[in-house]
Short mmCIF file of C-alpha atoms and ligand atoms in Angstrom, two decimals:
data_model
loop_
_atom_site.label_atom_id
_atom_site.label_comp_id
_atom_site.label_asym_id
_atom_site.label_seq_id
_atom_site.Cartn_x
_atom_site.Cartn_y
_atom_site.Cartn_z
CA MET A 225 -110.40 -35.16 42.79
CA PRO A 226 -109.46 -37.43 45.72
CA SER A 227 -113.10 -38.05 46.71
CA GLU A 228 -113.84 -39.88 43.43
CA ARG A 229 -110.92 -42.29 43.77
CA PRO A 230 -110.96 -45.62 45.58
CA LYS A 231 -109.40 -45.13 48.99
CA ILE A 232 -107.02 -47.42 50.86
CA ALA A 233 -105.41 -46.78 54.26
CA PHE A 234 -101.72 -47.64 54.45
CA ALA A 235 -99.67 -47.76 57.65
CA ILE A 236 -95.93 -48.13 58.16
CA THR A 237 -94.73 -49.12 61.64
CA GLY A 238 -91.32 -49.77 63.18
CA ALA A 239 -90.55 -53.30 62.03
CA SER A 240 -87.78 -54.03 59.56
CA GLY A 241 -88.78 -54.03 55.87
CA ALA A 242 -89.18 -50.43 54.66
CA LEU A 243 -88.53 -51.61 51.09
CA TYR A 244 -91.74 -53.68 51.19
CA ALA A 245 -93.65 -50.58 52.30
CA VAL A 246 -92.42 -48.25 49.55
CA ARG A 247 -92.83 -50.91 46.83
CA THR A 248 -96.42 -51.58 47.87
CA LEU A 249 -97.18 -47.89 48.21
CA ALA A 250 -95.83 -47.22 44.71
CA GLU A 251 -98.05 -49.93 43.23
CA LEU A 252 -101.14 -48.55 44.97
CA MET A 253 -100.35 -45.03 43.76
CA ALA A 254 -99.73 -46.24 40.20
CA ARG A 255 -103.32 -47.57 40.19
CA GLY A 256 -104.70 -44.07 40.79
CA ILE A 257 -105.79 -44.94 44.31
CA HIS A 258 -106.15 -42.31 47.03
CA VAL A 259 -103.76 -43.73 49.63
CA GLU A 260 -104.26 -42.43 53.17
CA VAL A 261 -100.91 -42.95 54.84
CA VAL A 262 -100.12 -43.02 58.54
CA ILE A 263 -96.63 -43.69 59.83
CA SER A 264 -95.70 -44.36 63.45
CA ASP A 265 -92.70 -42.62 65.03
CA TYR A 266 -90.63 -45.79 64.67
CA GLY A 267 -91.96 -46.24 61.14
CA ARG A 268 -90.50 -42.83 60.32
CA ARG A 269 -87.18 -43.90 61.80
CA LEU A 270 -87.35 -47.15 59.84
CA LEU A 271 -87.78 -45.32 56.52
CA ARG A 272 -84.72 -43.18 57.24
CA ASP A 273 -82.56 -45.96 58.69
CA GLU A 274 -83.25 -48.54 55.97
CA LEU A 275 -83.72 -46.34 52.87
CA GLY A 276 -81.79 -43.17 53.70
CA ASP A 277 -82.54 -39.47 54.14
CA GLU A 278 -84.32 -39.25 50.77
CA ALA A 279 -87.10 -41.53 52.04
CA THR A 280 -88.35 -39.38 54.91
CA VAL A 281 -92.11 -38.86 55.18
CA GLU A 282 -91.89 -35.32 53.82
CA LYS A 283 -90.06 -36.51 50.68
CA LEU A 284 -91.98 -39.75 50.19
CA LEU A 285 -93.71 -38.86 46.91
CA PRO A 286 -90.54 -37.65 45.11
CA TYR A 287 -88.74 -40.70 46.52
CA LEU A 288 -91.37 -43.05 45.07
CA ALA A 289 -91.31 -41.26 41.70
CA GLY A 290 -87.50 -41.37 41.60
CA LYS A 291 -87.36 -45.10 42.38
CA TYR A 292 -90.45 -46.42 40.61
CA GLY A 293 -91.20 -43.82 37.93
CA ASP A 294 -93.75 -41.07 37.23
CA LYS A 295 -96.63 -43.57 37.16
CA VAL A 296 -96.86 -43.15 40.95
CA ASN A 297 -98.19 -39.63 40.32
CA ALA A 298 -101.43 -41.21 39.07
CA GLY A 299 -102.35 -41.71 42.74
CA TYR A 300 -103.19 -39.24 45.47
CA LEU A 301 -101.43 -39.40 48.82
CA THR A 302 -102.69 -37.98 52.10
CA ALA A 303 -100.41 -38.23 55.15
CA HIS A 304 -102.15 -38.36 58.55
CA SER A 305 -100.53 -37.91 61.94
CA ASN A 306 -100.52 -41.08 64.05
CA ARG A 307 -101.66 -38.87 66.94
CA ASP A 308 -104.75 -37.60 65.10
CA LEU A 309 -107.59 -39.83 66.21
CA GLY A 310 -109.96 -37.44 64.46
CA ALA A 311 -108.53 -38.19 60.99
CA THR A 312 -110.86 -39.54 58.27
CA ILE A 313 -109.67 -43.15 58.58
CA ALA A 314 -110.52 -43.18 62.31
CA SER A 315 -114.21 -43.38 61.40
CA GLY A 316 -116.24 -46.21 59.90
CA SER A 317 -118.33 -43.61 58.07
CA HIS A 318 -115.33 -42.75 55.88
CA ASN A 319 -115.43 -44.87 52.72
CA CYS A 320 -111.94 -46.29 52.88
CA SER A 321 -112.33 -49.82 51.53
CA ALA A 322 -109.25 -51.57 52.96
CA MET A 323 -106.07 -51.13 54.98
CA ALA A 324 -102.57 -52.62 54.86
CA ILE A 325 -99.95 -52.33 57.62
CA VAL A 326 -96.52 -52.82 56.04
CA PRO A 327 -94.48 -53.77 57.97
CA CYS A 328 -96.32 -54.33 61.24
CA SER A 329 -94.36 -54.35 64.51
CA MET A 330 -95.20 -56.79 67.27
CA LYS A 331 -96.24 -53.81 69.38
CA THR A 332 -98.81 -52.56 66.87
CA LEU A 333 -99.93 -56.16 66.25
CA ALA A 334 -100.60 -56.49 70.00
CA GLY A 335 -102.54 -53.22 70.06
CA ILE A 336 -104.77 -54.36 67.18
CA ALA A 337 -105.25 -57.85 68.63
CA HIS A 338 -106.55 -56.33 71.86
CA GLY A 339 -108.56 -53.48 70.31
CA LEU A 340 -106.56 -50.78 72.08
CA SER A 341 -106.87 -47.96 69.49
CA ARG A 342 -104.03 -46.03 71.20
CA ASN A 343 -103.11 -44.19 67.99
CA LEU A 344 -104.41 -43.74 64.43
CA VAL A 345 -102.79 -46.92 63.08
CA GLU A 346 -104.50 -49.05 65.74
CA ARG A 347 -107.81 -47.17 65.50
CA ALA A 348 -107.96 -47.36 61.66
CA ALA A 349 -107.22 -51.10 61.88
CA ASP A 350 -109.98 -51.51 64.46
CA VAL A 351 -112.37 -49.67 62.12
CA MET A 352 -111.56 -52.17 59.35
CA LEU A 353 -112.30 -55.08 61.69
CA LYS A 354 -115.56 -53.67 63.06
CA GLU A 355 -116.78 -52.71 59.56
CA ARG A 356 -115.77 -56.13 58.17
CA ARG A 357 -113.43 -54.57 55.61
CA ARG A 358 -110.11 -55.96 54.42
CA LEU A 359 -107.27 -55.56 56.89
CA VAL A 360 -103.89 -56.87 55.73
CA ILE A 361 -101.24 -57.16 58.45
CA VAL A 362 -97.63 -57.79 57.41
CA PRO A 363 -95.81 -58.75 60.63
CA ARG A 364 -92.02 -59.00 60.77
CA GLU A 365 -90.12 -60.51 63.66
CA THR A 366 -88.00 -63.59 64.19
CA PRO A 367 -88.12 -65.71 66.21
CA MET A 368 -91.66 -65.03 67.31
CA SER A 369 -92.70 -64.98 70.95
CA LEU A 370 -95.78 -66.86 72.11
CA PRO A 371 -97.64 -63.56 72.74
CA ALA A 372 -96.88 -62.45 69.15
CA LEU A 373 -98.10 -65.77 67.74
CA ARG A 374 -101.26 -65.55 69.84
CA ASN A 375 -101.84 -61.95 68.75
CA MET A 376 -101.69 -63.04 65.10
CA VAL A 377 -104.31 -65.68 65.80
CA LEU A 378 -106.52 -63.09 67.53
CA CYS A 379 -106.26 -60.74 64.53
CA ALA A 380 -106.94 -63.58 62.06
CA GLU A 381 -109.97 -64.66 64.10
CA ALA A 382 -111.24 -61.08 64.01
CA GLY A 383 -111.06 -61.12 60.20
CA ALA A 384 -107.61 -59.73 59.36
CA MET A 385 -105.40 -61.41 56.79
CA ILE A 386 -101.92 -62.12 58.16
CA VAL A 387 -99.32 -61.85 55.38
CA PRO A 388 -95.93 -62.34 57.07
CA ALA A 389 -92.94 -60.63 55.46
CA MET A 390 -91.66 -63.94 54.06
CA PRO A 391 -90.65 -63.63 50.40
CA ALA A 392 -90.42 -66.85 48.35
CA PHE A 393 -87.52 -67.91 46.16
CA TYR A 394 -89.21 -70.02 43.46
CA GLN A 395 -89.25 -66.95 41.20
CA GLN A 396 -85.43 -66.89 41.41
CA PRO A 397 -84.96 -63.35 42.76
CA ARG A 398 -81.74 -61.59 41.77
CA SER A 399 -82.04 -58.49 43.89
CA LEU A 400 -83.64 -57.02 46.99
CA ASP A 401 -86.10 -55.27 44.67
CA ASP A 402 -87.17 -58.68 43.32
CA LEU A 403 -87.90 -59.81 46.89
CA ALA A 404 -89.83 -56.59 47.54
CA ASP A 405 -91.83 -57.15 44.33
CA PHE A 406 -92.88 -60.56 45.63
CA MET A 407 -94.07 -59.21 48.98
CA ALA A 408 -95.82 -56.22 47.37
CA GLY A 409 -97.58 -58.66 45.03
CA LYS A 410 -98.75 -60.79 47.95
CA ILE A 411 -100.06 -57.69 49.73
CA LEU A 412 -101.90 -56.47 46.61
CA SER A 413 -103.48 -59.91 46.20
CA ALA A 414 -104.62 -59.80 49.83
CA LEU A 415 -106.14 -56.38 49.14
CA GLY A 416 -108.04 -57.91 46.19
CA LEU A 417 -105.95 -56.16 43.50
CA GLU A 418 -104.54 -57.85 40.39
CA HIS A 419 -100.86 -57.48 39.56
CA THR A 420 -97.95 -58.98 37.63
CA LEU A 421 -95.30 -58.43 40.28
CA TYR A 422 -94.23 -62.07 40.34
CA PRO A 423 -94.86 -65.00 38.03
CA ALA A 424 -97.67 -67.35 39.01
CA TRP A 425 -96.53 -70.83 39.92
CA THR A 426 -96.97 -72.96 36.80
CA GLY A 427 -96.80 -76.33 38.52
CA LYS A 428 -93.92 -77.36 36.23
CA VAL A 429 -91.03 -79.17 37.83
CA GLU A 430 -87.45 -78.83 36.58
CA SER A 431 -87.66 -81.91 34.31
CA ASP A 432 -90.78 -80.45 32.61
CA ARG A 433 -88.98 -77.18 31.88
CA SER A 434 -86.16 -78.86 29.96
CA SER A 435 -88.48 -81.00 27.82
C1 FMN B 239 -83.89 -50.52 63.80
C2 FMN B 239 -85.07 -51.15 64.46
C3 FMN B 239 -85.60 -52.31 63.95
C4 FMN B 239 -86.73 -52.91 64.55
N1 FMN B 239 -87.24 -54.03 63.99
C5 FMN B 239 -88.36 -54.57 64.50
C6 FMN B 239 -88.96 -55.70 63.87
O1 FMN B 239 -88.50 -56.20 62.85
N2 FMN B 239 -90.11 -56.18 64.42
C7 FMN B 239 -90.69 -55.63 65.52
O2 FMN B 239 -91.75 -56.09 65.95
N3 FMN B 239 -90.12 -54.57 66.16
C8 FMN B 239 -88.96 -54.02 65.67
N4 FMN B 239 -88.39 -52.94 66.28
C9 FMN B 239 -88.97 -52.44 67.53
C10 FMN B 239 -90.16 -51.52 67.29
O3 FMN B 239 -89.79 -50.46 66.43
C11 FMN B 239 -90.66 -50.97 68.62
O4 FMN B 239 -91.29 -52.01 69.37
C12 FMN B 239 -91.60 -49.82 68.48
O5 FMN B 239 -92.05 -49.42 69.75
C13 FMN B 239 -92.78 -50.16 67.59
O6 FMN B 239 -93.68 -49.07 67.61
P1 FMN B 239 -94.73 -48.85 66.44
O7 FMN B 239 -95.46 -50.12 66.26
O8 FMN B 239 -95.61 -47.75 66.96
O9 FMN B 239 -93.98 -48.43 65.24
C14 FMN B 239 -87.28 -52.32 65.70
C15 FMN B 239 -86.75 -51.14 66.21
C16 FMN B 239 -85.67 -50.56 65.60
C17 FMN B 239 -85.13 -49.27 66.15
#
């Protein structure tokens, strides 16, 4: 029953990094969460361009199960139209506890920073801010313009957590999936969820390791 599960809103917009989105989504689903997904038009294009025809919105669940295993079926996925401003997550009365935008384009970032609510992604994000719930924004662009930098500050001041798509290398990644694991772990942490997607920094330097 979806109503008894914890609910998290999850948006995918048209910035590079579809692998981060599907990895994070799979982890949320594996926890039995009801994930309310909204994908912008360019987010849809991103999924197809970066992950192929098997990762279209319509085939997202089988794609996740094929890549990350049947454990993703523990969750419940609802897909909302980005044009539907009457969807559940558009209202503060809906008990969705948090939202992540992975990845977040500079355009959507600007819309959130200025409270525009032009579509469901921006409105659901605005709901999180006004209700003082967790909003995790994962921007991706480089280099960053001054307006983009200022928009991140505006969102952070309004209460959002800015988690740039910047994987680390201390965990010695060997594959793109390792990098995606790191980012998904950072996003889960920002959402207040425990995980083992990357090793915690032990504080040991190289000379300690060999002794
Ligand atoms: C292949 C491709 C890659 C893109 N990568 C980025 C990116 O990394 N960051 C970004 O801010 N915009 C990027 N864009 C531009 C956005 O997709 C564009 O501004 C779009 O209007 C964003 O709309 P949305 O936020 O509603 O998805 C990219 C566009 C394309 C087609």
